[in-house]
Short mmCIF file of C-alpha atoms in Angstrom, two decimals:
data_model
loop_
_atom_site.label_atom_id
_atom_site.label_comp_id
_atom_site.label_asym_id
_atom_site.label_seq_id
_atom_site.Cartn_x
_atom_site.Cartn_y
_atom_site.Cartn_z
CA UNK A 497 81.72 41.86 131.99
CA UNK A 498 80.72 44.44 129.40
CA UNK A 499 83.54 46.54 131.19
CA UNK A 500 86.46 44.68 129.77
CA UNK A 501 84.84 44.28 126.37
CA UNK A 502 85.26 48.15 125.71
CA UNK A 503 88.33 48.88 127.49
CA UNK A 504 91.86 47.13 126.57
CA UNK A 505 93.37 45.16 129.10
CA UNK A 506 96.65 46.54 128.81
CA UNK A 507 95.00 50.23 130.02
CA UNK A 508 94.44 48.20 133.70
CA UNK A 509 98.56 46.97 133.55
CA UNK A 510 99.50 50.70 132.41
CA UNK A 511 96.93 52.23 135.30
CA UNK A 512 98.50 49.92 137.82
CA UNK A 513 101.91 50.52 136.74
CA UNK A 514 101.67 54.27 136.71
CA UNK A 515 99.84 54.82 139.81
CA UNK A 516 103.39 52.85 141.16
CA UNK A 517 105.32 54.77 139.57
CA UNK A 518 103.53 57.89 140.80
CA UNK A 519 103.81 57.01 144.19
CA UNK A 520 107.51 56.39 143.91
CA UNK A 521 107.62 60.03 142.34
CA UNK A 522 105.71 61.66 144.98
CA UNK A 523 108.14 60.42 147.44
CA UNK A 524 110.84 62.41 146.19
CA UNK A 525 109.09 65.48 145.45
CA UNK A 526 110.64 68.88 147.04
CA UNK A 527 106.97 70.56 148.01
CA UNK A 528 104.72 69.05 150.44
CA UNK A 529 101.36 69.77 149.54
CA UNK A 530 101.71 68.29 145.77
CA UNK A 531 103.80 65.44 147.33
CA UNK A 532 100.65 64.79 149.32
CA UNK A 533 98.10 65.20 146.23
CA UNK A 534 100.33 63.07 143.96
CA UNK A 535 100.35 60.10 146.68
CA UNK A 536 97.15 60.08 147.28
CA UNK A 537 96.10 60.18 143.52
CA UNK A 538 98.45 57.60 143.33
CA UNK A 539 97.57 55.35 146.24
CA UNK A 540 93.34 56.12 144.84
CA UNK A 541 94.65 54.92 141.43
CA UNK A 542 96.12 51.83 143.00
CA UNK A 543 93.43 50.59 144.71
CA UNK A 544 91.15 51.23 141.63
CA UNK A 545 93.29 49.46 139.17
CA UNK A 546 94.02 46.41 141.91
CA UNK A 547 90.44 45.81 142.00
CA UNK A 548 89.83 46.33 138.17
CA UNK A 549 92.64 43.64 137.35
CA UNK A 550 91.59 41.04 140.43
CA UNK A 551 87.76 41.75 138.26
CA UNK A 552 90.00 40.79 135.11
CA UNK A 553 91.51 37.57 136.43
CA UNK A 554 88.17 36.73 137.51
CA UNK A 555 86.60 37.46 134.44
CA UNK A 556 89.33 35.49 132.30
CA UNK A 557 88.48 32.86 134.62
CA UNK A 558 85.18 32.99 133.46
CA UNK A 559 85.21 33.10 130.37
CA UNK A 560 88.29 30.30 129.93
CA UNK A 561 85.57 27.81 132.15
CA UNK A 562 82.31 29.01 129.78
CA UNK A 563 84.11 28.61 126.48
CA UNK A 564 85.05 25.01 128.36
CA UNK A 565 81.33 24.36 129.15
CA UNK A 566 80.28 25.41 125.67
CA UNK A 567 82.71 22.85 124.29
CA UNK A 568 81.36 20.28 126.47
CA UNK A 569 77.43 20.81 125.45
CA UNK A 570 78.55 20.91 121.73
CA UNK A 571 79.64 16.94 122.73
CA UNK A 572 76.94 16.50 124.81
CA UNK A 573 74.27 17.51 122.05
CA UNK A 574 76.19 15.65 119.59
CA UNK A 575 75.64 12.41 122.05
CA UNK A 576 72.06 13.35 122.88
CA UNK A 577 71.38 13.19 119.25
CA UNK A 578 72.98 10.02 118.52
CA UNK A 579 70.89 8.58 121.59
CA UNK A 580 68.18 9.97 119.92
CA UNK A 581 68.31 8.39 116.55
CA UNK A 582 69.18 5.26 118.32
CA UNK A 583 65.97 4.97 120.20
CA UNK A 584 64.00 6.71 116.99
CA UNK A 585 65.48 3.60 114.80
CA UNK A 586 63.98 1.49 117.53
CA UNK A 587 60.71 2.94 117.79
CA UNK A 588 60.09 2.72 113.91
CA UNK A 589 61.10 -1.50 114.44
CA UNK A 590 59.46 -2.47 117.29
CA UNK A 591 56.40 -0.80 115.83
CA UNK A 592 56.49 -2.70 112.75
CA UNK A 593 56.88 -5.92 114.31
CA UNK A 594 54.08 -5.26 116.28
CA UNK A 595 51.70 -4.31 113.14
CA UNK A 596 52.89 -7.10 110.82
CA UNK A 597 51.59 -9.55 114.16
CA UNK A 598 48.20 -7.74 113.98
CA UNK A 599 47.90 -7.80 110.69
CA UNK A 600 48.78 -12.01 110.65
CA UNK A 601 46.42 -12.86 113.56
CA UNK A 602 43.66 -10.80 111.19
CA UNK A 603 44.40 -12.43 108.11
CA UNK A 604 44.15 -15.80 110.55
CA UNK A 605 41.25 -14.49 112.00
CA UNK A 606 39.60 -13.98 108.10
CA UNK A 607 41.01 -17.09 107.18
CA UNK A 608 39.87 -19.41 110.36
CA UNK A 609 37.55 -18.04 112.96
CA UNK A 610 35.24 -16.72 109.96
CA UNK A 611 34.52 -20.21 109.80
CA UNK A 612 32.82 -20.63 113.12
CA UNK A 613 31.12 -17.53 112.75
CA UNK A 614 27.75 -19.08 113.43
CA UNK A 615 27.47 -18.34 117.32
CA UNK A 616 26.04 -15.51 118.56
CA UNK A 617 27.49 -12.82 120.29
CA UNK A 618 25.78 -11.76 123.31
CA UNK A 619 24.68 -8.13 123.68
CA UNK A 620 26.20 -8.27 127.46
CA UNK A 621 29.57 -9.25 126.11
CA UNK A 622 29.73 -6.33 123.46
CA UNK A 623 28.78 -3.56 125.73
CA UNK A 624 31.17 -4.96 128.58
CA UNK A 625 34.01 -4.86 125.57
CA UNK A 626 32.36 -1.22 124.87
CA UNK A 627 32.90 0.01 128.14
CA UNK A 628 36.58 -1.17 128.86
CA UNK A 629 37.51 0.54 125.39
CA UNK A 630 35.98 4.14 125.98
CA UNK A 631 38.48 6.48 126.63
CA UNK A 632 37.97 7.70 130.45
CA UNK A 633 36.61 11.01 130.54
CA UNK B 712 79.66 63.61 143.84
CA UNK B 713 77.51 63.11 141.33
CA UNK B 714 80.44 61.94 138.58
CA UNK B 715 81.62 59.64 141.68
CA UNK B 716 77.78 57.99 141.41
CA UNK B 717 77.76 57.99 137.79
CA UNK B 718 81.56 56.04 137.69
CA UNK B 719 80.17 53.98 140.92
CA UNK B 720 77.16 52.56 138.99
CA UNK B 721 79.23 52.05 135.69
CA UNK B 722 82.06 50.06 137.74
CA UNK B 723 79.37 48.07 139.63
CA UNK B 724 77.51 47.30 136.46
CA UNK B 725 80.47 46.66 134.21
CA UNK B 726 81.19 43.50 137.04
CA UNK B 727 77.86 41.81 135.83
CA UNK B 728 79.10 38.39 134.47
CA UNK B 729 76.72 36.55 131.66
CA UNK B 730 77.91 32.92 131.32
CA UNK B 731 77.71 32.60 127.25
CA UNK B 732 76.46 29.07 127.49
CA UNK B 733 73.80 28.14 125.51
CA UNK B 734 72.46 24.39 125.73
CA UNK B 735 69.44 23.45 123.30
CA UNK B 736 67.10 21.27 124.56
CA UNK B 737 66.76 17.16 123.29
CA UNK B 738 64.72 17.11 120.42
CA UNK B 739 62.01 14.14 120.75
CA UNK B 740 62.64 10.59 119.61
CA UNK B 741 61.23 11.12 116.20
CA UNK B 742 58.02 12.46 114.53
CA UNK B 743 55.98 9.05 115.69
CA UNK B 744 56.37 9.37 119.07
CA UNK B 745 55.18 12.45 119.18
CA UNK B 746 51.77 11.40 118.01
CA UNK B 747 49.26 10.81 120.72
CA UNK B 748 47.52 7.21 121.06
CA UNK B 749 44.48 6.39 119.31
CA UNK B 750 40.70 5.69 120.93
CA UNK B 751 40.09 2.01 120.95
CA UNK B 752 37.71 0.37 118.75
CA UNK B 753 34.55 -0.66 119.71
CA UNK B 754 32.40 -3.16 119.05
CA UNK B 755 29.51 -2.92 116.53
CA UNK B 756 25.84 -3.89 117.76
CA UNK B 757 25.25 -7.61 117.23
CA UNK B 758 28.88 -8.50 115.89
CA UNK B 759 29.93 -11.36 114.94
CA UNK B 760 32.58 -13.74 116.30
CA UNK B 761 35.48 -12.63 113.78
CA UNK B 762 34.65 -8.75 114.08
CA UNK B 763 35.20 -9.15 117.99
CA UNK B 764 38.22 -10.95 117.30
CA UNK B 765 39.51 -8.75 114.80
CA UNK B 766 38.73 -5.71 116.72
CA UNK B 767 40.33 -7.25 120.15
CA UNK B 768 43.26 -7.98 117.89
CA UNK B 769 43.37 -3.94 116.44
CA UNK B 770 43.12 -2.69 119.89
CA UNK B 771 45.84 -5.10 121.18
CA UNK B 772 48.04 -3.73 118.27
CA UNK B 773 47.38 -0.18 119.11
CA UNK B 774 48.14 -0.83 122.87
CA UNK B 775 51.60 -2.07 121.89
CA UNK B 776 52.18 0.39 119.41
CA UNK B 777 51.37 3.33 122.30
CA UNK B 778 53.49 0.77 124.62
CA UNK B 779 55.86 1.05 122.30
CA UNK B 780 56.19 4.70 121.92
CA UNK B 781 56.10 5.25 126.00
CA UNK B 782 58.76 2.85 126.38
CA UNK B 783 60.57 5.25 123.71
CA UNK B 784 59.95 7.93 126.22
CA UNK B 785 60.59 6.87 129.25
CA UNK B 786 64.46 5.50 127.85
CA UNK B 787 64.50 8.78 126.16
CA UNK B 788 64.03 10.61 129.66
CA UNK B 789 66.83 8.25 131.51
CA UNK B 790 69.24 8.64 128.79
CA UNK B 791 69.18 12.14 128.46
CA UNK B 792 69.27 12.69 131.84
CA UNK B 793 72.71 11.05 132.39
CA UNK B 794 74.03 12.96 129.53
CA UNK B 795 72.85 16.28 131.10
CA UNK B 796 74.39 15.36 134.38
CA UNK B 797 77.70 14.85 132.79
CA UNK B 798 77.69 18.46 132.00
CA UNK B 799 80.28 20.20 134.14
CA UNK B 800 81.81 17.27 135.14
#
């Protein structure tokens, strides 16, 4: 609440404790007409600065649970980026394990099947093959 | 009256709470899973035996390479998830 960034806190204790005070005063004053102004200033400015300080405890509550929450994303992020690297790490293995096999069944492939490389490859096969690779539009 | 507004607006306004919590969103599981899977190979006309087995064998490798990079995902999603639900608790 911007309010209680601009205004000290103490002004809401010293509001509350004056309008009390005032009150207390008016109760004892010899003329009736300010004896009437003064309590109801008084009982006005009691009722403001009640609410204003219940707003205050609320707001401290606030605040106290938010700085809490930031403290517990701070951990969290620190977690989510350990997860992260853990799963990166595995990513960058797993992928190399799978291009090293590629790369042995070509060199078998170079080494053995170009040996039996005498059949023919019917046109039907390669444009079934064709069709199951295209991308799907 | 019209100071009474002006002091009713400011008090209403001044009870406007912002939570200052700011969260920043998981980065991805590195630069290579963020690349998107390549076409397949095809076959050349009249190819012979080796090409079609080296190209099955490139396309096989590419399949588990994207395989390997969705799996990446989809444990990225899970995990993340539980560590966004602990927030708060």
């Amino acid at each position: 609440m911007w309010l209680f960034e601009f205004i000290p806190q103490t002004l809401f204790y010293l509001l509350f404790l004056a309008s009390g005070i005032g009150y207390a005063i008016s109760l004892f004053l010899p003329n009736p007409i300010l004896q009437k102004q003064v309590k109801i200033t008084s009982v006005i400015a009691l009722g403001i600065s009640i609410y204003l300080l219940g707003m205050l405890y609320v707001n401290n509550l606030w605040k106290e649970r938010a700085e809490k929450l930031q403290q517990q994303v701070v951990e969290l992020e620190a977690k989510s980026t350990t997860t992260n690297t853990e799963i990166k790490e595995r990513v960058v293995t797993k992928t190399q394990i799978v291009k090293q096999r590629g790369d042995d069944v070509i060199k078998y492939v170079d080494r053995e099947i170009v040996k039996i490389n005498n059949c023919v490859v019917p046109q039907e096969f390669t444009q079934a093959h064709n069709r199951a690779a295209e991308q799907p539009k | 009256m019209k100071l009474l507004a002006i002091a009713l607006i400011l008090t209403l306004t001044g009870c406007t709470t912002v939570v200052p919590v700011t969260a920043k969103f998981p980065e991805a599981p590195g630069l290579q899973s963020q690349t998107r899977c390549p076409q397949l190979q095809k076959l050349s006309d009249n190819p012979q035996l080796s090409d079609v087995a080296k190209t099955i064998t490139v396309n096989y490798t590419e399949y588990y390479t994207c395989a390997v990079k969705t799996d990446a995902w989809i444990e990225w999603y899970a995990k993340q998830k539980i560590i966004f639900e602990g927030l708060g608790k």
